[in-house]
Coordinates of C-alpha atoms in Angstrom, one line a residue:
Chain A
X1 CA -7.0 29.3 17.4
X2 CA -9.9 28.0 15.9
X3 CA -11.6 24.9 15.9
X4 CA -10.4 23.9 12.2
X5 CA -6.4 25.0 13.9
X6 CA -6.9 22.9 16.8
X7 CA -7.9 20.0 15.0
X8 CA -4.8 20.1 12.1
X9 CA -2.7 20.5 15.7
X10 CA -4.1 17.8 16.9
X11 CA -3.7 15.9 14.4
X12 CA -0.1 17.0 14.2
X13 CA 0.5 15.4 17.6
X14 CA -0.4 18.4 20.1
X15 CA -2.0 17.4 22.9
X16 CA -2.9 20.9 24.2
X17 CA -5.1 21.3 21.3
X18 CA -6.9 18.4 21.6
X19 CA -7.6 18.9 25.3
X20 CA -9.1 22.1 24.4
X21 CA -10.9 20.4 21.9
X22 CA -12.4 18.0 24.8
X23 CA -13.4 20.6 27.0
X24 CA -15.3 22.4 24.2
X25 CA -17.1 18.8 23.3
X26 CA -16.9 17.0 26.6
X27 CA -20.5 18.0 27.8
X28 CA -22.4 17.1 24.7
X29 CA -20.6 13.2 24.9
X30 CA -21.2 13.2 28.7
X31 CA -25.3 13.9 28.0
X32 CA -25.0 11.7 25.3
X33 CA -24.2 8.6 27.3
X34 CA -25.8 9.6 29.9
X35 CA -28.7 9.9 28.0
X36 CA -28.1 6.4 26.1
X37 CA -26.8 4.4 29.3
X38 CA -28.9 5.6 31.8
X39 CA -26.2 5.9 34.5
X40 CA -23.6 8.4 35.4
X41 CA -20.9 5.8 36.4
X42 CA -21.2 4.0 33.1
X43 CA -21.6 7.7 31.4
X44 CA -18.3 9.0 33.0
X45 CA -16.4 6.0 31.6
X46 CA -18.0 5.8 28.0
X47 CA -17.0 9.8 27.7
X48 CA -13.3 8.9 29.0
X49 CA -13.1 6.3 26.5
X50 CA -14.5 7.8 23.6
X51 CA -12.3 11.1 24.0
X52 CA -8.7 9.2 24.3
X53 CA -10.3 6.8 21.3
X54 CA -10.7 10.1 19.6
X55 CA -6.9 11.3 20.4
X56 CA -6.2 7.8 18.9
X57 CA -7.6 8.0 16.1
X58 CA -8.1 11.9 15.2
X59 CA -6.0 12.0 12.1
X60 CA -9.1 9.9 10.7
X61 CA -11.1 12.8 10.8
X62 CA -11.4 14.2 6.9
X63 CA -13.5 17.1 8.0
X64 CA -17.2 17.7 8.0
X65 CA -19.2 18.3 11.7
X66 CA -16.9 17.7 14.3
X67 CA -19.1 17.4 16.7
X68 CA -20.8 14.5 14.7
X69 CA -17.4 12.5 14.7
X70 CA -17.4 13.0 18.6
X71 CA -20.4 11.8 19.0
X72 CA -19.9 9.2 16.9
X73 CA -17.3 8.0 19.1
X74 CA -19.3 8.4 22.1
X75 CA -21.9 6.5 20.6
X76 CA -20.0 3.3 20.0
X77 CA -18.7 3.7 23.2
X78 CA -21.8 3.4 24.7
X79 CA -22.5 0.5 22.2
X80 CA -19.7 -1.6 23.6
X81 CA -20.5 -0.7 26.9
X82 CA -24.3 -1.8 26.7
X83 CA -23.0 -5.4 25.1
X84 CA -20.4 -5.5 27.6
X85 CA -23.6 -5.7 30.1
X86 CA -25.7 -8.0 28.1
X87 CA -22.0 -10.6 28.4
X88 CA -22.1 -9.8 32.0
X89 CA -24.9 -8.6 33.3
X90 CA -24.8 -7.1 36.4
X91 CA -25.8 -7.6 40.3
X92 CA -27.7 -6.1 42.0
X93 CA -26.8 -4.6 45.0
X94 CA -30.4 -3.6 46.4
X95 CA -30.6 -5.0 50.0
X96 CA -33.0 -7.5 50.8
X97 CA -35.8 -8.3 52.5
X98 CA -36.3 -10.7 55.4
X99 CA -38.3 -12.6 52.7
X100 CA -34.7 -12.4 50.9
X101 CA -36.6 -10.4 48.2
X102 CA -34.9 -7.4 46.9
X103 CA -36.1 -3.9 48.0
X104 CA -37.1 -2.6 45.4
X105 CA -36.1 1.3 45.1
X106 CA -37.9 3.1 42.0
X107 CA -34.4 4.1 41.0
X108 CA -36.0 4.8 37.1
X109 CA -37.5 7.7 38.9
X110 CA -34.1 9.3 40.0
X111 CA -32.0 11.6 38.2
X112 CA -28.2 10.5 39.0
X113 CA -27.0 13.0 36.8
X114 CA -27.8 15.8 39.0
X115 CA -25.2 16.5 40.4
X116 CA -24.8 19.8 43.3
X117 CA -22.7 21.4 40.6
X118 CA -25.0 20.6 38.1
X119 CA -27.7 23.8 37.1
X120 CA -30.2 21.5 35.4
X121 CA -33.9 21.5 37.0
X122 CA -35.3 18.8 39.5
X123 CA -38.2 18.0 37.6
X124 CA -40.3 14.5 37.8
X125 CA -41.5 14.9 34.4
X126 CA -37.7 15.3 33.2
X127 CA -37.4 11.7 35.0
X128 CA -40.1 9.8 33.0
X129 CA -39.4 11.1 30.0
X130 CA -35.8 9.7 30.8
X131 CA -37.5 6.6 31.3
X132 CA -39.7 6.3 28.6
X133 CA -36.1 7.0 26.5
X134 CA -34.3 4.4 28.3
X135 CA -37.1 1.5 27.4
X136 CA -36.3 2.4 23.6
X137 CA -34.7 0.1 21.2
X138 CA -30.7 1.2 21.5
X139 CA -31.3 2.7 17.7
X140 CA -34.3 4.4 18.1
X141 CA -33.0 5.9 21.6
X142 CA -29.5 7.2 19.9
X143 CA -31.7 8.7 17.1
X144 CA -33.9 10.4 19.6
X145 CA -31.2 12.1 21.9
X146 CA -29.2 12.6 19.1
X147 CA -31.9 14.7 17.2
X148 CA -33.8 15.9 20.1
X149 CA -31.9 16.3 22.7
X150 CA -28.0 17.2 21.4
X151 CA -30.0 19.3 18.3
X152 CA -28.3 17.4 15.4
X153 CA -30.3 17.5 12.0
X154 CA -30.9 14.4 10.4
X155 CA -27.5 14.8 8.0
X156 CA -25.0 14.4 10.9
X157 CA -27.5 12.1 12.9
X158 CA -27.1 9.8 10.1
X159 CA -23.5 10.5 9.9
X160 CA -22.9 9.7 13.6
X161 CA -25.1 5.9 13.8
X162 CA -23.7 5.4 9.9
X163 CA -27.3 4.5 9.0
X164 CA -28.8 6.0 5.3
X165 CA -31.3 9.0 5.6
X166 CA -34.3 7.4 5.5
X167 CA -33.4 4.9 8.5
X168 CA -32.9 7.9 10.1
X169 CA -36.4 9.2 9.6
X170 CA -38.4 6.5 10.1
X171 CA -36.4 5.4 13.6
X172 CA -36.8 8.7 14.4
X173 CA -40.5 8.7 14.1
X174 CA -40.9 5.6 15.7
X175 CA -39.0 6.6 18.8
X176 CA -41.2 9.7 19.2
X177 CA -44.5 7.5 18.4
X178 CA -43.3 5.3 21.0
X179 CA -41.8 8.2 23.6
X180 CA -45.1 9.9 23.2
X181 CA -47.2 6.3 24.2
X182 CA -44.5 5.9 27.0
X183 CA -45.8 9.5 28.4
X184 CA -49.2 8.7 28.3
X185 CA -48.7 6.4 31.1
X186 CA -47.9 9.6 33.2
X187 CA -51.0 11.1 33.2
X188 CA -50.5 13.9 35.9
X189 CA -47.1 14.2 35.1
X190 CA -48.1 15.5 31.4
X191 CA -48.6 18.5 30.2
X192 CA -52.2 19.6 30.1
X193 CA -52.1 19.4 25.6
X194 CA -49.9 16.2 26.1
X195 CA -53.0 14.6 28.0
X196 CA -55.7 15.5 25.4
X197 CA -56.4 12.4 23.4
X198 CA -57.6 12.4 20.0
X199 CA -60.6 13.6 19.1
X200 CA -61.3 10.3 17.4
X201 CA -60.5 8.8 20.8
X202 CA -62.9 10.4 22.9
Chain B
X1 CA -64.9 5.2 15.2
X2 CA -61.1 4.9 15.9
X3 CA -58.9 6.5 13.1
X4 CA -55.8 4.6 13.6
X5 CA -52.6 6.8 11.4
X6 CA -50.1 4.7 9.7
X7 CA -46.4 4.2 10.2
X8 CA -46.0 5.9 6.6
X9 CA -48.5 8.8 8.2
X10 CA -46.8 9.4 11.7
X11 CA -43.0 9.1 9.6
X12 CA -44.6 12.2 7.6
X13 CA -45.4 14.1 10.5
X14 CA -42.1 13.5 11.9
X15 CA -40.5 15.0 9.1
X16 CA -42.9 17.8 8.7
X17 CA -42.2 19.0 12.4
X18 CA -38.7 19.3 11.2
X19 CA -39.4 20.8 7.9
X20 CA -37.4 17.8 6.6
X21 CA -40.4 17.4 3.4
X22 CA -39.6 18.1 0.0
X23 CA -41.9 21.1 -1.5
X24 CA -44.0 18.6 -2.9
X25 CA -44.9 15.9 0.1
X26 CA -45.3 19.4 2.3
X27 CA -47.6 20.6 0.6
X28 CA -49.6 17.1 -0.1
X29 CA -49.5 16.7 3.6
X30 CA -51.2 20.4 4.3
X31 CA -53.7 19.4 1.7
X32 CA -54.6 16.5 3.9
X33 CA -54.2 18.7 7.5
X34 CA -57.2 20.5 6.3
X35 CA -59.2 17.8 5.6
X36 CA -58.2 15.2 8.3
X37 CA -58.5 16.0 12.0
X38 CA -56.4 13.2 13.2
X39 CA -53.8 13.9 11.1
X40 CA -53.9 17.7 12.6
X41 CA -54.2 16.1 16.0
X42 CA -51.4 13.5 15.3
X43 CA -48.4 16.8 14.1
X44 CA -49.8 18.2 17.6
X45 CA -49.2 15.1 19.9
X46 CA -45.3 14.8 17.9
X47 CA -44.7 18.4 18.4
X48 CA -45.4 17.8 22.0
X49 CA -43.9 15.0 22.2
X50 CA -41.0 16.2 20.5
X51 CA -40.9 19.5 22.8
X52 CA -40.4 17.7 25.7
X53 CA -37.7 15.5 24.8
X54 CA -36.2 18.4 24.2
X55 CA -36.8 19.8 27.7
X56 CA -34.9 17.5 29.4
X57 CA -32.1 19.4 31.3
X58 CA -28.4 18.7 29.4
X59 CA -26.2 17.5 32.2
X60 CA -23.1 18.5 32.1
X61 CA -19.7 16.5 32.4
X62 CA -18.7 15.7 36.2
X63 CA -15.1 16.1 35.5
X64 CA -12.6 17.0 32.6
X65 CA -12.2 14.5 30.6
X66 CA -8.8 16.0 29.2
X67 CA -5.8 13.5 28.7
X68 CA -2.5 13.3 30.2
X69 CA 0.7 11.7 28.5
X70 CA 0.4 9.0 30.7
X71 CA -3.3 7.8 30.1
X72 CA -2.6 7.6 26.1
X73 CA -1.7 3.7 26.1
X74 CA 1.9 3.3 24.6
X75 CA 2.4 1.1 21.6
X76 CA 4.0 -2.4 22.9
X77 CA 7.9 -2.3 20.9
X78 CA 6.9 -4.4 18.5
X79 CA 4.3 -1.6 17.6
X80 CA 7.4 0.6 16.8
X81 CA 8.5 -1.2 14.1
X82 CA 5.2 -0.6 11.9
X83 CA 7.2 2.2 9.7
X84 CA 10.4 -1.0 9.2
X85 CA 8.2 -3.3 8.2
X86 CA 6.3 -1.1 6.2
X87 CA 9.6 0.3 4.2
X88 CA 11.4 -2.9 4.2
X89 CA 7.8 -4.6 2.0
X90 CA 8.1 -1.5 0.2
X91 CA 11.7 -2.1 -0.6
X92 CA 11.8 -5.9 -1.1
X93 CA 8.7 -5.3 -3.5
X94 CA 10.9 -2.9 -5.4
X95 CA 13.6 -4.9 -5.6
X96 CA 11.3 -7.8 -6.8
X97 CA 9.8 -6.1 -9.5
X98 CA 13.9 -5.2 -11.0
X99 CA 15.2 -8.2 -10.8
X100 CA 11.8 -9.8 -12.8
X101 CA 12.1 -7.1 -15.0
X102 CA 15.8 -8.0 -16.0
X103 CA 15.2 -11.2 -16.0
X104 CA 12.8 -10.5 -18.2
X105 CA 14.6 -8.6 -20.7
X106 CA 17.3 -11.3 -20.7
X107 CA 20.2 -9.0 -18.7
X108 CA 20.6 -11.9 -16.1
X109 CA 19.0 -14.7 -18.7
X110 CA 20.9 -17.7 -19.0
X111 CA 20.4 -17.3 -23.0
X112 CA 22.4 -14.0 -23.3
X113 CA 24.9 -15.6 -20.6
X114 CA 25.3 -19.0 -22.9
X115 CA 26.1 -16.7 -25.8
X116 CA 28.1 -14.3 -24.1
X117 CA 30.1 -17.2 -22.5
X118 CA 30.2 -19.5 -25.9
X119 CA 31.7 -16.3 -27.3
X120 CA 34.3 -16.0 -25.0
X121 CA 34.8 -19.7 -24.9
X122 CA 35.1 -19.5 -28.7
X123 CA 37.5 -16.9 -29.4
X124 CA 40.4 -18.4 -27.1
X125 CA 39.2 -21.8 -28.6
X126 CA 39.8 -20.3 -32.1
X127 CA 43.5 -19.2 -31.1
X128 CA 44.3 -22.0 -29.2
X129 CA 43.1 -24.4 -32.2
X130 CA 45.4 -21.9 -34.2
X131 CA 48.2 -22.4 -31.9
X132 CA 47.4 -26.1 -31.8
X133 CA 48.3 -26.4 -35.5
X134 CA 51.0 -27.5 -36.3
X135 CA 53.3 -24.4 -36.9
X136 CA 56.4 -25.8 -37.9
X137 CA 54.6 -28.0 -40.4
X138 CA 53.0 -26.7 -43.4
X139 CA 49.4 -27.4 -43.7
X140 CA 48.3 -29.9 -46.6
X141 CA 47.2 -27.3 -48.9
X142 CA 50.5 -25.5 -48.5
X143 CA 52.5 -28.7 -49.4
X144 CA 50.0 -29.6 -52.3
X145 CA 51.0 -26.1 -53.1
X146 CA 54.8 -27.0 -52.4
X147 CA 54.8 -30.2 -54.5
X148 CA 53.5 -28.3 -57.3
X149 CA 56.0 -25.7 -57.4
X150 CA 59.4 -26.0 -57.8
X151 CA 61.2 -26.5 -54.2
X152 CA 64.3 -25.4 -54.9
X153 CA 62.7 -21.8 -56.3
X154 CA 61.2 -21.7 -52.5
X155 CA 64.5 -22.3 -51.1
X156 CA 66.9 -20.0 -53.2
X157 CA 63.7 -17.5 -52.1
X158 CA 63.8 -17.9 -48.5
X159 CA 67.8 -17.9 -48.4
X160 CA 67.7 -14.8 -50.7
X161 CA 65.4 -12.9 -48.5
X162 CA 67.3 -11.2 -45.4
X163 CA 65.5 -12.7 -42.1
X164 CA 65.4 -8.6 -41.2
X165 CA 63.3 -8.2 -43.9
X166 CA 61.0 -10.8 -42.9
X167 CA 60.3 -9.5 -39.9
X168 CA 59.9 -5.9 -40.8
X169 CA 58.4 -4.0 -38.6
X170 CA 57.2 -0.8 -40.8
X171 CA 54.6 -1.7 -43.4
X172 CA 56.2 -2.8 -46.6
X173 CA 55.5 -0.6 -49.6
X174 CA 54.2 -1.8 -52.7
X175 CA 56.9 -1.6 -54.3
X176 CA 59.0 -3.6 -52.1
X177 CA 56.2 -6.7 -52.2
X178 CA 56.8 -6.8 -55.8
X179 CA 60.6 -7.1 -55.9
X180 CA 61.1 -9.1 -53.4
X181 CA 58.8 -11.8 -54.3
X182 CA 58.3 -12.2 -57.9
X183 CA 57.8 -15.6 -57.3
X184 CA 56.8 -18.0 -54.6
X185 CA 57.1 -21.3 -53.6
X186 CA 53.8 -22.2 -53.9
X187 CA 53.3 -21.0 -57.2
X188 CA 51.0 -18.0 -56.8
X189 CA 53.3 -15.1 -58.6
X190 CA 52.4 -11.8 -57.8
X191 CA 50.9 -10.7 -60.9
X192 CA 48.9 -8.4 -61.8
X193 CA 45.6 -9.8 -60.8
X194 CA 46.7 -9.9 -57.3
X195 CA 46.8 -6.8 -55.8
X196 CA 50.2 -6.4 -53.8
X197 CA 50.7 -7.6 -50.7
X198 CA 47.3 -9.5 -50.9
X199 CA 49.0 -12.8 -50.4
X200 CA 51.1 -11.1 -47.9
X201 CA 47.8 -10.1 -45.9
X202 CA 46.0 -13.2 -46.4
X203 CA 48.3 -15.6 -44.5
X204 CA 46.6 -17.5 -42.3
X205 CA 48.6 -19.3 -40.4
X206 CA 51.9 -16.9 -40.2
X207 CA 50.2 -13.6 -39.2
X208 CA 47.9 -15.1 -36.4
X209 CA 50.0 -14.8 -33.4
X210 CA 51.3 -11.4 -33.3
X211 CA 53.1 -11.8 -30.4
X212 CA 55.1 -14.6 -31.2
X213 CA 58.8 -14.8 -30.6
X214 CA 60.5 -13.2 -33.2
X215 CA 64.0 -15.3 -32.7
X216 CA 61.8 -18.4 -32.7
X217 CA 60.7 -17.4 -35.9
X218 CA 63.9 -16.7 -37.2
X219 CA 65.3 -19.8 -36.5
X220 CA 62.6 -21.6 -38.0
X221 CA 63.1 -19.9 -41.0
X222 CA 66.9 -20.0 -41.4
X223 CA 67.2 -23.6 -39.7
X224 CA 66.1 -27.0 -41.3
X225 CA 65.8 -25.9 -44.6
X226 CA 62.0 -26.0 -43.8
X227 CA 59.7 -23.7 -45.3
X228 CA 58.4 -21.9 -42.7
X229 CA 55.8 -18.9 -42.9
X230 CA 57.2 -15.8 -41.3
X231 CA 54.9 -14.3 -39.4
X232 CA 54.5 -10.5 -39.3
X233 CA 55.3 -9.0 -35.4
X234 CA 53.1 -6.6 -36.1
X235 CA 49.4 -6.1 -37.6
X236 CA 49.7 -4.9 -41.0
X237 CA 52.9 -5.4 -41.5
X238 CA 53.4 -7.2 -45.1
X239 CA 56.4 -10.2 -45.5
X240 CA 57.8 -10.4 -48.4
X241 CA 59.1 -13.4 -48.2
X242 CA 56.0 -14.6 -46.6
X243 CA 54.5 -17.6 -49.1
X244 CA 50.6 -16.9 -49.7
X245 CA 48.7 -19.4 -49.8
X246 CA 45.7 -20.3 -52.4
X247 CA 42.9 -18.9 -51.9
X248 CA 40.4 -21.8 -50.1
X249 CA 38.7 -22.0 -47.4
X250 CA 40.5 -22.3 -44.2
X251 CA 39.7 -24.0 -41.3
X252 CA 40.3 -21.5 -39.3
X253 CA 39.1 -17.1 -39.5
X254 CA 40.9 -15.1 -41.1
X255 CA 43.1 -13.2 -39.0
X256 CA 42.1 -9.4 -39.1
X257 CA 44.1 -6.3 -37.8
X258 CA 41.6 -6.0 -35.2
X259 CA 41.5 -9.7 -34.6
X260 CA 44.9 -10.3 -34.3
X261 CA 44.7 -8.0 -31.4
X262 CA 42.2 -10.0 -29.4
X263 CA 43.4 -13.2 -30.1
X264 CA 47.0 -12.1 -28.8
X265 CA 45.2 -10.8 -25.9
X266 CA 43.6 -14.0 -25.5
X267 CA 46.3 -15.8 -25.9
X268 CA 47.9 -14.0 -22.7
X269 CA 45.3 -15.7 -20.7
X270 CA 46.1 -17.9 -18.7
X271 CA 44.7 -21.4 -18.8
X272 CA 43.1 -21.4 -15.5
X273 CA 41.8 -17.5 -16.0
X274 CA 38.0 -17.9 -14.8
X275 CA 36.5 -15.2 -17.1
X276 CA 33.6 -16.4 -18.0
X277 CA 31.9 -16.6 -14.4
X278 CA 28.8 -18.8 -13.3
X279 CA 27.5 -21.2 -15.6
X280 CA 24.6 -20.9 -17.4
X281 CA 22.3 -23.3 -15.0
X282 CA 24.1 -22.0 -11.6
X283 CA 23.2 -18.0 -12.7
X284 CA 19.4 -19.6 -13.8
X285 CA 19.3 -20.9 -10.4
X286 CA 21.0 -17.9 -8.8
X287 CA 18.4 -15.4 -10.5
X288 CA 15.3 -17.8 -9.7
X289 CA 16.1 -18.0 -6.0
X290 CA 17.0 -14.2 -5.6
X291 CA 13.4 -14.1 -6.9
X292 CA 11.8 -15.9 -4.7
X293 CA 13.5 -14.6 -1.7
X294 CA 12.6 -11.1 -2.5
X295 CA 8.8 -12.0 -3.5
X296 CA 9.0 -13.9 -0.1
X297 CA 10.8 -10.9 2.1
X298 CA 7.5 -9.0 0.6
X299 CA 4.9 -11.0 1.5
X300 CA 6.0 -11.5 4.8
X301 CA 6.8 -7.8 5.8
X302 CA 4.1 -6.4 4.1
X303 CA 2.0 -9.5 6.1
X304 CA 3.8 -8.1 9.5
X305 CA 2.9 -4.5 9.0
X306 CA -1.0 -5.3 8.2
X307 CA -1.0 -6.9 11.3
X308 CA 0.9 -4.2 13.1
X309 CA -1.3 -1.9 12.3
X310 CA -4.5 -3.7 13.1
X311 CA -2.7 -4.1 16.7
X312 CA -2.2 -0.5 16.9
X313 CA -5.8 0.2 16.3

C-alpha cells in the first residue's frame, strides 16, 4: 500500500495503517522536537502526543504534504509543551554546593539525543550549533529546523507554522543571521571559512 | 569603514541561497554581487551558516511511537450521543420548518378552521332552522296565498288526490303534473308559463327533509283538514298534489337534489356529534406551541451536539 492508501485507511478507522504511517514519519517529529525543545524526555513525549493527536484527528487531513501536517502536529506539540514550562517552570535538580550554589554542569554542551543506538556523529560543533538554535526566538527556531534541518521548502514550512510566505522568509533569514552571530562565539569550533570575517571587518 | 547589510539585504541573500528569487530580484541581486564585496561575502557567511545547520546529525526516534487500542483515549458516553443529538436538531429543525410552512399557507390557520367550522356549523343550522319551522303550520306567505284562493278548491284538491300519489316514489311525468293539478290552493295554476312540475320542485318547505316519515306525512295530510305540503320521500320526485308556493324569497335555501342529500345526512347527526373538532383559538394555540417546542427541541440539540463535538476534540 501506498502512502495515499494508508492514509484513506486510516482515515477509515484502521489502525494498522496508521501505525505504519508512524513508523514511516516518527523520526522526522522526534528530530523535530528534539530540535525545538532541546531535551529528549520532553521530545519523546511531544512525538507521542502529536502522533495519537494525529490518529485523532487524521480525517482532517484534505491532502497536500503529509509530512507537513505531521509536523505541524509536532510543532504545536512542542508549542504547548514549551508554555506548559513557562506556567511551571521547572527545578532544577543540579546538586549543590557547600555554598548551597548549584553546580553548574555545562549541560548546553551535551548531546542527550545520542543515544548507543543512535548512528549520529559525536561532534562539539554539532553541540553549539544546537545551542545557538535553542537561544532562538520559538518562531525563528521552528523555521530554521524546519527548513534546514527536516529539508522542507518554504511552501510546506509555511504550511506547517500557518504563517504567510513572506513571514517565512524573513524569520528565516533572521534565524540564520542570528545562528551565524551565535557561531562566531565559537571561534575554534568553526570552520576555517566560517571564521573569516568580512573583508570590511578586518 | 564598516559596511553594515540591511535586514532587507541579508532576507535577499536568504532567499537567493535557496533559489527562492523571482527572475527579476535574482538577477538585480547578481548585478549587485559584482559590484559589492560585502554582499558577496555576506551569501558566503549564509551558505555557511546555512551548511552547518544542516550538518547537525538527525536523531532518530528512541522508541516506536505506534498506538495501541488502549492508549487512544475513549470518548466519555455522553460523547456517544454526538450522532442523536446531531439527527434529532436535524429532525426537530425539519419538523419546524413544516409546520411554519403550513401554518403559513393556512392548512392549520385558524381562518380556514373558522370557515370550515362556520360551514359545518351552518349547514345543520340551516336544517335544523328548517326543521324548527313550523311544519304543520303553513308559513305566512302560504296563508296569504290561502286567503286569496278559494279554500274549499284546496280541500276538494287535497281529498281528490290519493295520499299514494302524494307520496310517489317514481318521478312524476309531465303529464301527470298537469292533470292532477290544474289548480291549486294557493292560486298559482299550472299554466303555461310555468313549466311543469316547477311548482312541484320549488317547494320549500315540503321537499326539505327527505327522510321524513312518510305515515307522519300522511296523516298530516288526510287528518285535520289542514293543508299540509306533502313532501316528496325522495329527491326529484314531483307531488302533484303538492301546493307551490309564490315565487319570493324564502328565508330559508332552496332545497336542491344534492342538498337535500346533505341536509338529511345532517339531520342524522346527533346533537351532541363533535364534528367540528378544536376551536378556532384552542387549534391557534395548539399550532403556536407545537412551534415553539420544535424551534426550542432545535436549538437545544443542535446547542448539545456543538458542544459535543468541541468535547470530542
Amino acid at each position: 500500500m501506498d502512502e495515499q492508501q494508508l492514509i484513506e485507511a486510516a482515515q477509515s478507522g484502521d489502525l494498522t495503517a496508521f501505525n505504519r504511517l508512524v513508523l514511516s514519519y516518527q523520526d522526522h517529529a522526534y528530530n523535530l522536537a528534539y530540535r525545538i525543545l532541546g531535551d529528549p524526555h520532553l521530545a519523546d513525549d511531544a512525538a507521542q502526543n502529536a502522533f495519537i493527536s494525529a490518529y485523532r484527528h487524521i480525517k482532517g487531513f484534505r491532502g497536500g504534504s503529509f509530512k507537513a501536517w505531521i509536523l505541524r502536529i509536532v510543532t504545536n506539540a512542542c508549542y504547548d509543551e514549551l508554555r506548559r514550562q513557562k506556567r511551571q517552570p521547572t527545578v532544577s535538580i543540579e546538586p549543590l554546593t557547600a555554598t548551597g550554589e548549584e553546580v553548574e554542569s555545562p549541560g548546553w554542551l551535551e548531546d542527550p539525543a545520542e543515544q548507543p543506538e543512535d548512528s549520529a556523529a559525536r561532534s562539539e560543533l554539532s553541540k553549539a550549533i544546537q545551542h545557538c538554535i535553542l537561544s532562538l526566538p520559538e518562531e525563528f527556531r521552528t523555521i530554521i529546523v524546519l527548513v534546514d534541518v527536516e529539508g522542507l521548502d518554504y511552501a510546506e514550512a509555511s504550511a506547517v507554522v500557518g504563517r504567510p510566505l513572506g513571514t517565512v522568509k524573513s524569520r528565516l533569514a533572521r534565524a540564520r543571521l542570528r545562528v551565524q552571530e551565535c557561531l562566531q562565539g565559537f571561534g575554534e569550533l568553526l570552520p576555517l571559512s566560517f571564521r573569516l570575517k568580512p573583508e570590511t571587518e578586518r | 569603514m564598516k559596511n553594515k547589510l540591511s535586514l532587507g539585504d541579508w532576507e535577499l541573500v536568504s532567499q537567493y541561497i535557496d533559489n527562492e528569487l523571482s527572475q527579476k530580484e535574482r538577477s538585480r541581486l547578481e548585478g549587485r554581487l559584482q559590484k559589492e564585496p560585502a554582499l558577496r561575502l555576506a551569501v558566503e557567511q549564509m551558505r555557511q551558516t546555512r551548511q552547518l545547520v544542516r550538518s547537525l546529525p538527525k536523531v532518530r526516534a528512541p522508541r516506536r511511537y505506534t498506538l495501541t487500542p488502549e492508549m487512544l483515549p475513549q470518548p466519555a458516553w455522553i460523547l456517544r450521543l454526538l450522532p442523536t443529538f446531531q439527527l434529532a436538531s436535524a429532525l426537530a429543525t425539519i419538523l419546524f420548518v413544516l409546520v411554519v410552512a403550513s401554518d403559513l399557507f393556512g392548512f392549520l390557520s385558524a381562518t380556514s378552521q373558522d370557515s370550515f367550522l362556520n360551514l359545518r356549523a351552518a349547514e345543520p343550522a340551516a336544517s335544523f332552522d328548517i326543521e324548527a319551522m313550523p311544519t304543520p303550520t303553513t308559513p305566512s306567505f302560504f296563508l296569504e296565498a290561502e286567503e286569496e284562493s278559494a279554500a274549499p278548491a284546496a280541500q276538494d284538491l287535497m281529498e281528490a288526490q290519493a295520499p299514494e300519489e302524494m307520496f310517489a316514489e317514481e318521478p312524476v311525468q309531465e303529464g301527470v303534473v298537469e292533470e292532477a293539478a290544474p289548480e291549486t290552493p294557493f292560486g298559482q295554476i299550472q299554466d303555461s308559463e310555468t313549466p311543469p312540475g316547477v311548482g312541484i320542485m320549488n317547494t320549500d318547505m315540503p321537499s326539505l327533509e327527505a327522510g321524513v316519515d312518510e305515515r307522519g306525512l300522511t296523516e298530516n295530510v288526510t287528518g285535520g283538514g289542514q293543508l299540509t305540503p306533502v313532501v316528496s320521500p325522495e329527491p326529484g320526485t314531483e307531488n302533484t298534489a303538492t301546493p307551490t308556493p309564490s315565487p319570493e324569497p324564502t328565508p330559508t335555501p332552496t332545497p336542491t337534489p344534492a342538498l337535500e342529500d346533505d341536509l338529511g345526512a345532517e339531520l342524522q347527526e346527533e346533537p351532541g356529534d363533535d364534528r367540528r373538532g378544536l376551536s378556532p383559538e384552542v387549534s391557534r394555540i395548539l399550532v403556536r406551541v407545537i412551534e415553539v417546542s420544535l424551534a426550542a427541541a432545535a436549538t437545544i440539540f443542535a446547542a448539545l451536539a456543538i458542544w459535543l463535538r468541541r468535547q470530542s476534540l
